[in-house]
Structure formats: C-alpha cells, structure tokens
Amino acid sequence: MPRLPLNTLHAFRSVAELENLRAAGDALHLTHSAISQQIKSLESQLGFELFERRGRRVVLNPAGQALLRSVQAALAQLDVGAEAAAAAASGGAQRLRITTLPSFANRWLLPRIGRWRERHPALPLEIDASMHPLDLVRDGFHAAIRQGRGPWPGLESERLFDKPPMIVVASPVAARRLAGAQPEAFAREPLLGDNDLWRAWFGATGVDAAVNTVAVFNDAGLMLQAAEQNLGLALSREILAADALCDGRLVQLSPVAITHDDAQPYHFAYPPGLRDFAPLASLRTWVRAELDASYRALNALRRSRVARRRNDAGVRSA
C-alpha cells in the first residue's frame, strides 16, 4: 500500500471529528472543494471509501473508524515532536498540557505543583481547569485527569482510584460546637451541597432528616471554601478535602462515609500515541505517587482520630 500524504490525514481527521466538509475546511483554512478533493484522494489511494454521506453530514464507516484511531495517535505523536523541536530551537522548555476538573485542579493538583517543579524543573505544566471534557488531540493536550466510568473514544486511560468516599466536613469552629453531637444535630446546621447526597448520607446514619441545603455549587472546590469560611457543613469527596483535613482547615465530623453514582472513579487519560512519551510517563508516575502520599496522610489522620476518641472515652470512664 502506498504511503499516505500527511495533508490528507489532517483533512481526514478534521472531517471525521466534525462530520461536515465545510466545517472541516474552515478549521483547516481550506475551501470546501479542497477538503473534498483531499478525502477523495485518500480514499482513492486506499482503494475503499471511509465515509457515508448522510445529507450534509459525512459519517465514518467501519473502515474509516478503524483508520481514525491510528491517525489520531500518529498525528498526536507528530504534534508532540513538533512541540519538542520548537522548544529546543528556542532554548525553552517543552510544556506538558493537561486538563482536569476545576475542583481537582484547585484542591489537589495546584498545591503540589511546587513538588513537581522541584523534581522536573525542565517540564513546566500548563493546566486547563474545565467542567467539560475536552478533545485532547484536537485541542493539543497531552493528558487529562477525568472523572467518569471510561473508556473514552480515541484515548487510553488508567484508573487512578475508585469512587472516592464522601464525608461530612466543617470548619474547626463548627467542629468544636458540634463535638460529640449525633447526626440529628447536623440536620439543624446550614448544609452545603446537593440535597439528594445529604439525604443519602443521613440515610446511611439511620436518620430520617428533612434536608434543605442553603447553597448548591457547580464546583466542589467552591463548596469546600465555603465550609472553611464557616458558612456550613459540606458533604465532600474525601480526596478533595484531604489537604484541608491534614492541615486543620477542615475537620471530619463523622466516621460515616458514603459512595454515590455521582462520585465516579478518576482516570488518567491520554492519546494512545503518547503511551511511551517519556515526559508523560513521568507525570503519570508522579500523580500516582502523590495520590499514594495523600491516602497515607489520610489514613494516619484517621488512626490519630480513633486513638484520640479512645483516649477521651477512657478519661470519661475513669
């Protein structure tokens, strides 16, 4: 089979992703006719069609779907090579571009960037905090830390951790006021977050509470900031509250934890062509090591809390 011209592969990927010749032409700054000709040229060289025409839409057939996976990986690898070459030519450092949820970026990733910089000074990170999954290949990202069930089309993904438990946290001021209180007392406090999640938590404690939260947030990081400012009790994913729990900005009020369908697993996702890209491998290894350290710190905090409760109980019984 003859080698495929690179320009036809860019056109093929764009048409496949946008499902429209004119839109693909606009994205590549080419005319509708030029894009159409490139697709015809590619299909001619291959000896078979790649698309089905459905009115104004062009949709990949099974052969096109098979080719797209390889083309996306190959072009992603070429993009990385071009970035590395440009960085070397300018004397600068190549950036690793990653995207993740704002809550994970603010509450977990950003506080650790200093340690990344100490270990990998020649690999600066460019972080996009987005509520919506981005197309890594199209938008030029090396990786994503995503929450969901996976897998994602055109990407490889590795599970970082399963559904994180959700726990009740509050400011130290609220924790002192509620020391020793039963879950019934929490229902009389200002509650932050989703009503249904709180009902599930109270249900796990055996309490039938009327729940009416005082504020709902589209970002868990904002909710935790509100709890830190003593605006109410928050029901949060434990990993997002980990640093605040360990340094005392937040306190866990109850050992009862729940999991919920909304609390889906976290994955490290990347284009298949970057599987052996050394900087990305370094990032994967570092993220896993930092997560392990977070969970070790949380486990130590739990052990300390249990020991303190036992000691308090012993003092009272004496």
PDB file of C-alpha atoms in Angstrom:
ATOM      1  CA  MET A   1       0.000   0.000   0.000  1.00  0.00           C
ATOM      2  CA  PRO A   2       1.446   3.446  -0.903  1.00  0.00           C
ATOM      3  CA  ARG A   3       2.406   5.945   1.804  1.00  0.00           C
ATOM      4  CA  LEU A   4      -0.414   8.319   2.641  1.00  0.00           C
ATOM      5  CA  PRO A   5       0.212  12.058   2.180  1.00  0.00           C
ATOM      6  CA  LEU A   6       0.245  13.818   5.544  1.00  0.00           C
ATOM      7  CA  ASN A   7      -2.030  16.626   4.392  1.00  0.00           C
ATOM      8  CA  THR A   8      -4.813  14.161   3.584  1.00  0.00           C
ATOM      9  CA  LEU A   9      -4.585  12.732   7.104  1.00  0.00           C
ATOM     10  CA  HIS A  10      -5.150  16.131   8.694  1.00  0.00           C
ATOM     11  CA  ALA A  11      -8.152  16.617   6.408  1.00  0.00           C
ATOM     12  CA  PHE A  12      -9.429  13.118   7.187  1.00  0.00           C
ATOM     13  CA  ARG A  13      -9.186  13.659  10.954  1.00  0.00           C
ATOM     14  CA  SER A  14     -10.942  17.019  10.769  1.00  0.00           C
ATOM     15  CA  VAL A  15     -13.816  15.709   8.623  1.00  0.00           C
ATOM     16  CA  ALA A  16     -14.165  12.628  10.837  1.00  0.00           C
ATOM     17  CA  GLU A  17     -14.404  14.710  14.006  1.00  0.00           C
ATOM     18  CA  LEU A  18     -16.656  17.476  12.641  1.00  0.00           C
ATOM     19  CA  GLU A  19     -18.763  15.292  10.296  1.00  0.00           C
ATOM     20  CA  ASN A  20     -19.014  18.172   7.853  1.00  0.00           C
ATOM     21  CA  LEU A  21     -16.779  19.067   4.907  1.00  0.00           C
ATOM     22  CA  ARG A  22     -17.356  22.795   5.108  1.00  0.00           C
ATOM     23  CA  ALA A  23     -16.703  22.942   8.856  1.00  0.00           C
ATOM     24  CA  ALA A  24     -13.536  20.893   8.382  1.00  0.00           C
ATOM     25  CA  GLY A  25     -12.413  23.272   5.669  1.00  0.00           C
ATOM     26  CA  ASP A  26     -12.983  26.262   7.924  1.00  0.00           C
ATOM     27  CA  ALA A  27     -10.973  24.587  10.701  1.00  0.00           C
ATOM     28  CA  LEU A  28      -8.042  23.968   8.351  1.00  0.00           C
ATOM     29  CA  HIS A  29      -8.433  27.254   6.428  1.00  0.00           C
ATOM     30  CA  LEU A  30      -9.226  25.379   3.218  1.00  0.00           C
ATOM     31  CA  THR A  31     -12.123  25.588   0.812  1.00  0.00           C
ATOM     32  CA  HIS A  32     -14.940  23.058   0.781  1.00  0.00           C
ATOM     33  CA  SER A  33     -13.679  21.880  -2.605  1.00  0.00           C
ATOM     34  CA  ALA A  34     -10.103  21.397  -1.392  1.00  0.00           C
ATOM     35  CA  ILE A  35     -11.214  19.324   1.597  1.00  0.00           C
ATOM     36  CA  SER A  36     -13.480  17.214  -0.583  1.00  0.00           C
ATOM     37  CA  GLN A  37     -10.651  16.599  -3.047  1.00  0.00           C
ATOM     38  CA  GLN A  38      -8.272  15.518  -0.288  1.00  0.00           C
ATOM     39  CA  ILE A  39     -10.779  12.997   1.057  1.00  0.00           C
ATOM     40  CA  LYS A  40     -11.350  11.626  -2.445  1.00  0.00           C
ATOM     41  CA  SER A  41      -7.586  11.377  -2.964  1.00  0.00           C
ATOM     42  CA  LEU A  42      -7.153   9.474   0.308  1.00  0.00           C
ATOM     43  CA  GLU A  43      -9.982   7.062  -0.499  1.00  0.00           C
ATOM     44  CA  SER A  44      -8.555   6.568  -3.995  1.00  0.00           C
ATOM     45  CA  GLN A  45      -5.119   5.662  -2.656  1.00  0.00           C
ATOM     46  CA  LEU A  46      -6.592   3.269  -0.119  1.00  0.00           C
ATOM     47  CA  GLY A  47      -8.941   1.691  -2.616  1.00  0.00           C
ATOM     48  CA  PHE A  48     -12.048   1.938  -0.435  1.00  0.00           C
ATOM     49  CA  GLU A  49     -14.396   4.551   0.985  1.00  0.00           C
ATOM     50  CA  LEU A  50     -14.070   5.918   4.505  1.00  0.00           C
ATOM     51  CA  PHE A  51     -17.310   7.889   4.901  1.00  0.00           C
ATOM     52  CA  GLU A  52     -21.029   7.536   4.403  1.00  0.00           C
ATOM     53  CA  ARG A  53     -22.777  10.637   3.077  1.00  0.00           C
ATOM     54  CA  ARG A  54     -25.940  11.500   5.001  1.00  0.00           C
ATOM     55  CA  GLY A  55     -27.265  14.753   3.633  1.00  0.00           C
ATOM     56  CA  ARG A  56     -24.858  17.466   4.708  1.00  0.00           C
ATOM     57  CA  ARG A  57     -23.164  15.144   7.180  1.00  0.00           C
ATOM     58  CA  VAL A  58     -20.345  12.751   6.396  1.00  0.00           C
ATOM     59  CA  VAL A  59     -20.074   9.900   8.893  1.00  0.00           C
ATOM     60  CA  LEU A  60     -17.270   7.380   9.222  1.00  0.00           C
ATOM     61  CA  ASN A  61     -17.989   3.858   8.035  1.00  0.00           C
ATOM     62  CA  PRO A  62     -16.305   0.909   9.826  1.00  0.00           C
ATOM     63  CA  ALA A  63     -13.152   1.265   7.698  1.00  0.00           C
ATOM     64  CA  GLY A  64     -12.965   4.970   8.497  1.00  0.00           C
ATOM     65  CA  GLN A  65     -13.443   4.316  12.211  1.00  0.00           C
ATOM     66  CA  ALA A  66     -10.543   1.853  12.185  1.00  0.00           C
ATOM     67  CA  LEU A  67      -8.289   4.330  10.367  1.00  0.00           C
ATOM     68  CA  LEU A  68      -9.205   7.258  12.620  1.00  0.00           C
ATOM     69  CA  ARG A  69      -7.821   5.578  15.742  1.00  0.00           C
ATOM     70  CA  SER A  70      -4.390   5.172  14.152  1.00  0.00           C
ATOM     71  CA  VAL A  71      -4.426   8.598  12.523  1.00  0.00           C
ATOM     72  CA  GLN A  72      -5.279  10.355  15.794  1.00  0.00           C
ATOM     73  CA  ALA A  73      -2.452   8.562  17.578  1.00  0.00           C
ATOM     74  CA  ALA A  74       0.063   9.244  14.796  1.00  0.00           C
ATOM     75  CA  LEU A  75      -0.797  12.926  14.478  1.00  0.00           C
ATOM     76  CA  ALA A  76      -0.710  13.366  18.258  1.00  0.00           C
ATOM     77  CA  GLN A  77       2.822  11.943  18.265  1.00  0.00           C
ATOM     78  CA  LEU A  78       3.833  14.288  15.440  1.00  0.00           C
ATOM     79  CA  ASP A  79       2.383  17.261  17.327  1.00  0.00           C
ATOM     80  CA  VAL A  80       4.430  16.329  20.381  1.00  0.00           C
ATOM     81  CA  GLY A  81       7.549  16.052  18.243  1.00  0.00           C
ATOM     82  CA  ALA A  82       6.912  19.461  16.713  1.00  0.00           C
ATOM     83  CA  GLU A  83       6.454  20.999  20.175  1.00  0.00           C
ATOM     84  CA  ALA A  84       9.675  19.429  21.391  1.00  0.00           C
ATOM     85  CA  ALA A  85      11.547  20.682  18.338  1.00  0.00           C
ATOM     86  CA  ALA A  86      10.193  24.206  18.760  1.00  0.00           C
ATOM     87  CA  ALA A  87      11.160  24.197  22.434  1.00  0.00           C
ATOM     88  CA  ALA A  88      14.674  23.004  21.591  1.00  0.00           C
ATOM     89  CA  ALA A  89      15.056  25.601  18.841  1.00  0.00           C
ATOM     90  CA  SER A  90      14.003  28.447  21.137  1.00  0.00           C
ATOM     91  CA  GLY A  91      16.027  27.210  24.086  1.00  0.00           C
ATOM     92  CA  GLY A  92      12.838  26.919  26.132  1.00  0.00           C
ATOM     93  CA  ALA A  93      11.225  24.017  27.937  1.00  0.00           C
ATOM     94  CA  GLN A  94       8.508  21.846  26.480  1.00  0.00           C
ATOM     95  CA  ARG A  95       5.231  22.198  28.372  1.00  0.00           C
ATOM     96  CA  LEU A  96       3.012  19.335  29.362  1.00  0.00           C
ATOM     97  CA  ARG A  97      -0.565  20.405  28.744  1.00  0.00           C
ATOM     98  CA  ILE A  98      -3.157  18.730  30.980  1.00  0.00           C
ATOM     99  CA  THR A  99      -6.835  19.312  31.605  1.00  0.00           C
ATOM    100  CA  THR A 100      -8.906  18.380  34.642  1.00  0.00           C
ATOM    101  CA  LEU A 101     -11.931  19.441  36.663  1.00  0.00           C
ATOM    102  CA  PRO A 102     -11.613  22.789  38.477  1.00  0.00           C
ATOM    103  CA  SER A 103     -12.247  21.122  41.845  1.00  0.00           C
ATOM    104  CA  PHE A 104      -9.418  18.618  41.384  1.00  0.00           C
ATOM    105  CA  ALA A 105      -7.105  21.292  39.993  1.00  0.00           C
ATOM    106  CA  ASN A 106      -7.691  23.715  42.862  1.00  0.00           C
ATOM    107  CA  ARG A 107      -7.985  21.345  45.796  1.00  0.00           C
ATOM    108  CA  TRP A 108      -5.411  18.685  44.923  1.00  0.00           C
ATOM    109  CA  LEU A 109      -3.207  19.391  41.905  1.00  0.00           C
ATOM    110  CA  LEU A 110      -2.185  23.030  42.352  1.00  0.00           C
ATOM    111  CA  PRO A 111      -0.901  22.648  45.954  1.00  0.00           C
ATOM    112  CA  ARG A 112       1.548  20.035  44.614  1.00  0.00           C
ATOM    113  CA  ILE A 113       2.922  21.925  41.625  1.00  0.00           C
ATOM    114  CA  GLY A 114       5.919  23.103  43.650  1.00  0.00           C
ATOM    115  CA  ARG A 115       6.973  19.489  44.248  1.00  0.00           C
ATOM    116  CA  TRP A 116       6.572  18.727  40.541  1.00  0.00           C
ATOM    117  CA  ARG A 117       8.749  21.722  39.675  1.00  0.00           C
ATOM    118  CA  GLU A 118      11.445  20.610  42.119  1.00  0.00           C
ATOM    119  CA  ARG A 119      11.548  17.141  40.597  1.00  0.00           C
ATOM    120  CA  HIS A 120      11.076  18.120  36.950  1.00  0.00           C
ATOM    121  CA  PRO A 121      12.334  21.710  36.500  1.00  0.00           C
ATOM    122  CA  ALA A 122      12.590  21.282  32.727  1.00  0.00           C
ATOM    123  CA  LEU A 123       8.960  20.175  32.341  1.00  0.00           C
ATOM    124  CA  PRO A 124       6.584  23.043  33.151  1.00  0.00           C
ATOM    125  CA  LEU A 125       2.882  22.215  33.335  1.00  0.00           C
ATOM    126  CA  GLU A 126       0.098  24.066  31.570  1.00  0.00           C
ATOM    127  CA  ILE A 127      -3.157  23.295  33.364  1.00  0.00           C
ATOM    128  CA  ASP A 128      -6.638  23.778  31.946  1.00  0.00           C
ATOM    129  CA  ALA A 129      -9.436  23.624  34.527  1.00  0.00           C
ATOM    130  CA  SER A 130     -12.619  22.793  32.647  1.00  0.00           C
ATOM    131  CA  MET A 131     -16.029  21.469  33.688  1.00  0.00           C
ATOM    132  CA  HIS A 132     -16.422  19.714  30.333  1.00  0.00           C
ATOM    133  CA  PRO A 133     -14.217  17.007  28.773  1.00  0.00           C
ATOM    134  CA  LEU A 134     -12.044  18.417  26.011  1.00  0.00           C
ATOM    135  CA  ASP A 135     -10.862  16.674  22.860  1.00  0.00           C
ATOM    136  CA  LEU A 136      -7.222  16.071  23.805  1.00  0.00           C
ATOM    137  CA  VAL A 137      -5.970  15.503  20.276  1.00  0.00           C
ATOM    138  CA  ARG A 138      -7.877  18.343  18.629  1.00  0.00           C
ATOM    139  CA  ASP A 139      -7.087  20.832  21.400  1.00  0.00           C
ATOM    140  CA  GLY A 140      -3.453  19.851  21.805  1.00  0.00           C
ATOM    141  CA  PHE A 141      -3.461  18.350  25.315  1.00  0.00           C
ATOM    142  CA  HIS A 142      -1.096  15.620  26.419  1.00  0.00           C
ATOM    143  CA  ALA A 143      -3.346  14.209  29.145  1.00  0.00           C
ATOM    144  CA  ALA A 144      -6.482  14.599  31.217  1.00  0.00           C
ATOM    145  CA  ILE A 145      -7.366  13.641  34.769  1.00  0.00           C
ATOM    146  CA  ARG A 146     -11.017  12.771  34.331  1.00  0.00           C
ATOM    147  CA  GLN A 147     -13.851  11.592  36.492  1.00  0.00           C
ATOM    148  CA  GLY A 148     -16.118   9.036  34.894  1.00  0.00           C
ATOM    149  CA  ARG A 149     -16.567   5.413  34.010  1.00  0.00           C
ATOM    150  CA  GLY A 150     -14.488   5.431  30.829  1.00  0.00           C
ATOM    151  CA  PRO A 151     -13.229   4.356  28.416  1.00  0.00           C
ATOM    152  CA  TRP A 152     -13.222   7.428  26.181  1.00  0.00           C
ATOM    153  CA  PRO A 153     -13.144   7.021  22.386  1.00  0.00           C
ATOM    154  CA  GLY A 154      -9.699   7.571  20.909  1.00  0.00           C
ATOM    155  CA  LEU A 155      -7.960   7.651  24.308  1.00  0.00           C
ATOM    156  CA  GLU A 156      -6.194   5.268  26.618  1.00  0.00           C
ATOM    157  CA  SER A 157      -6.991   5.609  30.295  1.00  0.00           C
ATOM    158  CA  GLU A 158      -5.634   4.270  33.560  1.00  0.00           C
ATOM    159  CA  ARG A 159      -7.762   4.253  36.697  1.00  0.00           C
ATOM    160  CA  LEU A 160      -6.222   6.346  39.462  1.00  0.00           C
ATOM    161  CA  PHE A 161      -8.717   5.432  42.178  1.00  0.00           C
ATOM    162  CA  ASP A 162     -12.254   4.115  42.512  1.00  0.00           C
ATOM    163  CA  LYS A 163     -15.273   6.028  43.707  1.00  0.00           C
ATOM    164  CA  PRO A 164     -13.926   8.327  46.416  1.00  0.00           C
ATOM    165  CA  PRO A 165     -15.875   8.198  49.692  1.00  0.00           C
ATOM    166  CA  MET A 166     -17.925  11.248  50.580  1.00  0.00           C
ATOM    167  CA  ILE A 167     -17.579  12.576  54.125  1.00  0.00           C
ATOM    168  CA  VAL A 168     -19.024  15.416  56.218  1.00  0.00           C
ATOM    169  CA  VAL A 169     -16.556  18.216  56.913  1.00  0.00           C
ATOM    170  CA  ALA A 170     -16.765  21.593  58.635  1.00  0.00           C
ATOM    171  CA  SER A 171     -14.610  24.422  59.867  1.00  0.00           C
ATOM    172  CA  PRO A 172     -12.798  23.983  63.209  1.00  0.00           C
ATOM    173  CA  VAL A 173     -15.249  26.492  64.752  1.00  0.00           C
ATOM    174  CA  ALA A 174     -18.252  24.375  63.746  1.00  0.00           C
ATOM    175  CA  ALA A 175     -16.446  21.169  64.733  1.00  0.00           C
ATOM    176  CA  ARG A 176     -15.856  22.458  68.271  1.00  0.00           C
ATOM    177  CA  ARG A 177     -19.506  23.447  68.584  1.00  0.00           C
ATOM    178  CA  LEU A 178     -20.667  20.029  67.340  1.00  0.00           C
ATOM    179  CA  ALA A 179     -18.131  17.921  69.246  1.00  0.00           C
ATOM    180  CA  GLY A 180     -19.841  14.719  70.361  1.00  0.00           C
ATOM    181  CA  ALA A 181     -23.096  15.593  68.564  1.00  0.00           C
ATOM    182  CA  GLN A 182     -25.143  12.916  66.835  1.00  0.00           C
ATOM    183  CA  PRO A 183     -26.125  13.146  63.138  1.00  0.00           C
ATOM    184  CA  GLU A 184     -29.561  14.505  64.099  1.00  0.00           C
ATOM    185  CA  ALA A 185     -27.822  17.697  65.190  1.00  0.00           C
ATOM    186  CA  PHE A 186     -26.199  18.125  61.771  1.00  0.00           C
ATOM    187  CA  ALA A 187     -29.635  18.456  60.156  1.00  0.00           C
ATOM    188  CA  ARG A 188     -30.170  21.651  62.145  1.00  0.00           C
ATOM    189  CA  GLU A 189     -26.972  23.187  60.760  1.00  0.00           C
ATOM    190  CA  PRO A 190     -26.600  25.085  57.458  1.00  0.00           C
ATOM    191  CA  LEU A 191     -25.864  22.365  54.908  1.00  0.00           C
ATOM    192  CA  LEU A 192     -23.874  22.968  51.709  1.00  0.00           C
ATOM    193  CA  GLY A 193     -24.272  20.976  48.537  1.00  0.00           C
ATOM    194  CA  ASP A 194     -26.752  18.624  46.928  1.00  0.00           C
ATOM    195  CA  ASN A 195     -29.981  17.715  48.759  1.00  0.00           C
ATOM    196  CA  ASP A 196     -30.037  14.150  47.410  1.00  0.00           C
ATOM    197  CA  LEU A 197     -26.475  13.450  48.545  1.00  0.00           C
ATOM    198  CA  TRP A 198     -27.267  14.717  52.028  1.00  0.00           C
ATOM    199  CA  ARG A 199     -30.392  12.549  52.185  1.00  0.00           C
ATOM    200  CA  ALA A 200     -28.257   9.555  51.218  1.00  0.00           C
ATOM    201  CA  TRP A 201     -25.748  10.403  53.946  1.00  0.00           C
ATOM    202  CA  PHE A 202     -28.404  10.838  56.632  1.00  0.00           C
ATOM    203  CA  GLY A 203     -29.975   7.586  55.441  1.00  0.00           C
ATOM    204  CA  ALA A 204     -26.642   5.812  55.966  1.00  0.00           C
ATOM    205  CA  THR A 205     -26.679   7.025  59.578  1.00  0.00           C
ATOM    206  CA  GLY A 206     -30.243   5.816  60.123  1.00  0.00           C
ATOM    207  CA  VAL A 207     -31.612   9.350  60.454  1.00  0.00           C
ATOM    208  CA  ASP A 208     -34.724  10.436  58.554  1.00  0.00           C
ATOM    209  CA  ALA A 209     -33.918  14.136  58.245  1.00  0.00           C
ATOM    210  CA  ALA A 210     -35.675  16.879  56.328  1.00  0.00           C
ATOM    211  CA  VAL A 211     -32.873  18.254  54.164  1.00  0.00           C
ATOM    212  CA  ASN A 212     -32.870  21.708  52.630  1.00  0.00           C
ATOM    213  CA  THR A 213     -29.387  22.914  51.799  1.00  0.00           C
ATOM    214  CA  VAL A 214     -28.588  26.614  51.993  1.00  0.00           C
ATOM    215  CA  ALA A 215     -26.315  26.668  48.928  1.00  0.00           C
ATOM    216  CA  VAL A 216     -25.603  24.427  45.932  1.00  0.00           C
ATOM    217  CA  PHE A 217     -22.376  24.670  43.929  1.00  0.00           C
ATOM    218  CA  ASN A 218     -21.383  23.552  40.449  1.00  0.00           C
ATOM    219  CA  ASP A 219     -17.814  23.166  41.710  1.00  0.00           C
ATOM    220  CA  ALA A 220     -16.854  21.178  44.816  1.00  0.00           C
ATOM    221  CA  GLY A 221     -13.840  23.396  45.390  1.00  0.00           C
ATOM    222  CA  LEU A 222     -16.086  26.407  45.981  1.00  0.00           C
ATOM    223  CA  MET A 223     -18.216  24.388  48.391  1.00  0.00           C
ATOM    224  CA  LEU A 224     -15.144  23.439  50.423  1.00  0.00           C
ATOM    225  CA  GLN A 225     -14.025  27.068  50.524  1.00  0.00           C
ATOM    226  CA  ALA A 226     -17.449  27.971  51.904  1.00  0.00           C
ATOM    227  CA  ALA A 227     -17.106  25.298  54.591  1.00  0.00           C
ATOM    228  CA  GLU A 228     -13.638  26.589  55.504  1.00  0.00           C
ATOM    229  CA  GLN A 229     -15.186  30.021  55.991  1.00  0.00           C
ATOM    230  CA  ASN A 230     -17.691  28.528  58.471  1.00  0.00           C
ATOM    231  CA  LEU A 231     -20.688  29.009  56.182  1.00  0.00           C
ATOM    232  CA  GLY A 232     -21.997  25.491  56.718  1.00  0.00           C
ATOM    233  CA  LEU A 233     -21.304  21.752  56.730  1.00  0.00           C
ATOM    234  CA  ALA A 234     -20.158  20.202  53.461  1.00  0.00           C
ATOM    235  CA  LEU A 235     -20.522  16.683  52.114  1.00  0.00           C
ATOM    236  CA  SER A 236     -17.378  16.268  50.054  1.00  0.00           C
ATOM    237  CA  ARG A 237     -15.257  13.723  48.254  1.00  0.00           C
ATOM    238  CA  GLU A 238     -12.568  12.832  50.744  1.00  0.00           C
ATOM    239  CA  ILE A 239      -9.674  13.281  48.313  1.00  0.00           C
ATOM    240  CA  LEU A 240     -10.687  16.881  47.572  1.00  0.00           C
ATOM    241  CA  ALA A 241     -10.752  17.714  51.282  1.00  0.00           C
ATOM    242  CA  ALA A 242      -7.549  15.794  52.060  1.00  0.00           C
ATOM    243  CA  ASP A 243      -5.137  18.714  52.349  1.00  0.00           C
ATOM    244  CA  ALA A 244      -7.558  20.841  54.378  1.00  0.00           C
ATOM    245  CA  LEU A 245      -8.183  17.914  56.750  1.00  0.00           C
ATOM    246  CA  CYS A 246      -4.483  17.273  57.233  1.00  0.00           C
ATOM    247  CA  ASP A 247      -3.587  20.896  57.931  1.00  0.00           C
ATOM    248  CA  GLY A 248      -6.623  21.605  60.105  1.00  0.00           C
ATOM    249  CA  ARG A 249      -8.619  23.958  57.878  1.00  0.00           C
ATOM    250  CA  LEU A 250     -11.433  21.396  57.883  1.00  0.00           C
ATOM    251  CA  VAL A 251     -12.486  18.692  60.327  1.00  0.00           C
ATOM    252  CA  GLN A 252     -14.324  15.462  59.568  1.00  0.00           C
ATOM    253  CA  LEU A 253     -17.414  15.406  61.790  1.00  0.00           C
ATOM    254  CA  SER A 254     -18.450  11.766  61.462  1.00  0.00           C
ATOM    255  CA  PRO A 255     -16.826   8.453  60.520  1.00  0.00           C
ATOM    256  CA  VAL A 256     -19.843   7.670  58.320  1.00  0.00           C
ATOM    257  CA  ALA A 257     -18.936   7.868  54.624  1.00  0.00           C
ATOM    258  CA  ILE A 258     -20.986   7.121  51.535  1.00  0.00           C
ATOM    259  CA  THR A 259     -20.303   6.470  47.891  1.00  0.00           C
ATOM    260  CA  HIS A 260     -22.649   7.748  45.232  1.00  0.00           C
ATOM    261  CA  ASP A 261     -23.113   7.356  41.484  1.00  0.00           C
ATOM    262  CA  ASP A 262     -22.039  10.975  41.039  1.00  0.00           C
ATOM    263  CA  ALA A 263     -18.727  10.168  42.751  1.00  0.00           C
ATOM    264  CA  GLN A 264     -17.277   8.265  39.811  1.00  0.00           C
ATOM    265  CA  PRO A 265     -13.721   6.920  39.529  1.00  0.00           C
ATOM    266  CA  TYR A 266     -10.847   9.155  38.468  1.00  0.00           C
ATOM    267  CA  HIS A 267      -8.729   8.246  35.441  1.00  0.00           C
ATOM    268  CA  PHE A 268      -5.526   9.443  33.807  1.00  0.00           C
ATOM    269  CA  ALA A 269      -6.338   9.613  30.077  1.00  0.00           C
ATOM    270  CA  TYR A 270      -4.074  10.336  27.109  1.00  0.00           C
ATOM    271  CA  PRO A 271      -3.822   9.784  23.332  1.00  0.00           C
ATOM    272  CA  PRO A 272      -2.530   6.277  22.536  1.00  0.00           C
ATOM    273  CA  GLY A 273       0.366   7.686  20.520  1.00  0.00           C
ATOM    274  CA  LEU A 274       1.801   9.216  23.701  1.00  0.00           C
ATOM    275  CA  ARG A 275       1.935   5.974  25.682  1.00  0.00           C
ATOM    276  CA  ASP A 276       5.746   5.859  25.522  1.00  0.00           C
ATOM    277  CA  PHE A 277       6.313   9.637  25.642  1.00  0.00           C
ATOM    278  CA  ALA A 278       8.830   9.973  28.483  1.00  0.00           C
ATOM    279  CA  PRO A 279       7.568  13.309  29.944  1.00  0.00           C
ATOM    280  CA  LEU A 280       4.020  11.928  30.096  1.00  0.00           C
ATOM    281  CA  ALA A 281       5.266   8.742  31.776  1.00  0.00           C
ATOM    282  CA  SER A 282       6.972  10.937  34.383  1.00  0.00           C
ATOM    283  CA  LEU A 283       3.715  12.790  35.017  1.00  0.00           C
ATOM    284  CA  ARG A 284       1.723   9.559  35.386  1.00  0.00           C
ATOM    285  CA  THR A 285       4.248   8.202  37.874  1.00  0.00           C
ATOM    286  CA  TRP A 286       4.295  11.465  39.843  1.00  0.00           C
ATOM    287  CA  VAL A 287       0.489  11.731  40.046  1.00  0.00           C
ATOM    288  CA  ARG A 288       0.220   8.176  41.353  1.00  0.00           C
ATOM    289  CA  ALA A 289       2.974   8.768  43.930  1.00  0.00           C
ATOM    290  CA  GLU A 290       1.303  11.958  45.145  1.00  0.00           C
ATOM    291  CA  LEU A 291      -2.074  10.227  45.418  1.00  0.00           C
ATOM    292  CA  ASP A 292      -0.473   7.438  47.436  1.00  0.00           C
ATOM    293  CA  ALA A 293       1.022  10.073  49.755  1.00  0.00           C
ATOM    294  CA  SER A 294      -2.391  11.741  50.136  1.00  0.00           C
ATOM    295  CA  TYR A 295      -4.027   8.483  51.160  1.00  0.00           C
ATOM    296  CA  ARG A 296      -1.218   7.658  53.583  1.00  0.00           C
ATOM    297  CA  ALA A 297      -1.722  11.050  55.238  1.00  0.00           C
ATOM    298  CA  LEU A 298      -5.497  10.485  55.436  1.00  0.00           C
ATOM    299  CA  ASN A 299      -5.004   7.034  56.948  1.00  0.00           C
ATOM    300  CA  ALA A 300      -2.623   8.460  59.541  1.00  0.00           C
ATOM    301  CA  LEU A 301      -5.175  11.156  60.369  1.00  0.00           C
ATOM    302  CA  ARG A 302      -7.886   8.520  60.796  1.00  0.00           C
ATOM    303  CA  ARG A 303      -5.715   6.462  63.122  1.00  0.00           C
ATOM    304  CA  SER A 304      -4.939   9.554  65.169  1.00  0.00           C
ATOM    305  CA  ARG A 305      -8.647  10.451  65.387  1.00  0.00           C
ATOM    306  CA  VAL A 306      -9.585   6.925  66.522  1.00  0.00           C
ATOM    307  CA  ALA A 307      -6.826   6.931  69.155  1.00  0.00           C
ATOM    308  CA  ARG A 308      -7.984  10.319  70.417  1.00  0.00           C
ATOM    309  CA  ARG A 309     -11.594   9.132  70.741  1.00  0.00           C
ATOM    310  CA  ARG A 310     -10.483   6.062  72.663  1.00  0.00           C
ATOM    311  CA  ASN A 311      -8.351   8.174  74.951  1.00  0.00           C
ATOM    312  CA  ASP A 312     -11.257  10.580  75.587  1.00  0.00           C
ATOM    313  CA  ALA A 313     -13.550   7.646  76.322  1.00  0.00           C
ATOM    314  CA  GLY A 314     -11.020   6.246  78.777  1.00  0.00           C
ATOM    315  CA  VAL A 315     -10.715   9.584  80.572  1.00  0.00           C
ATOM    316  CA  ARG A 316     -14.505   9.859  80.893  1.00  0.00           C
ATOM    317  CA  SER A 317     -14.878   6.302  82.217  1.00  0.00           C
ATOM    318  CA  ALA A 318     -12.144   6.923  84.775  1.00  0.00           C
TER     319      ALA A 318
END
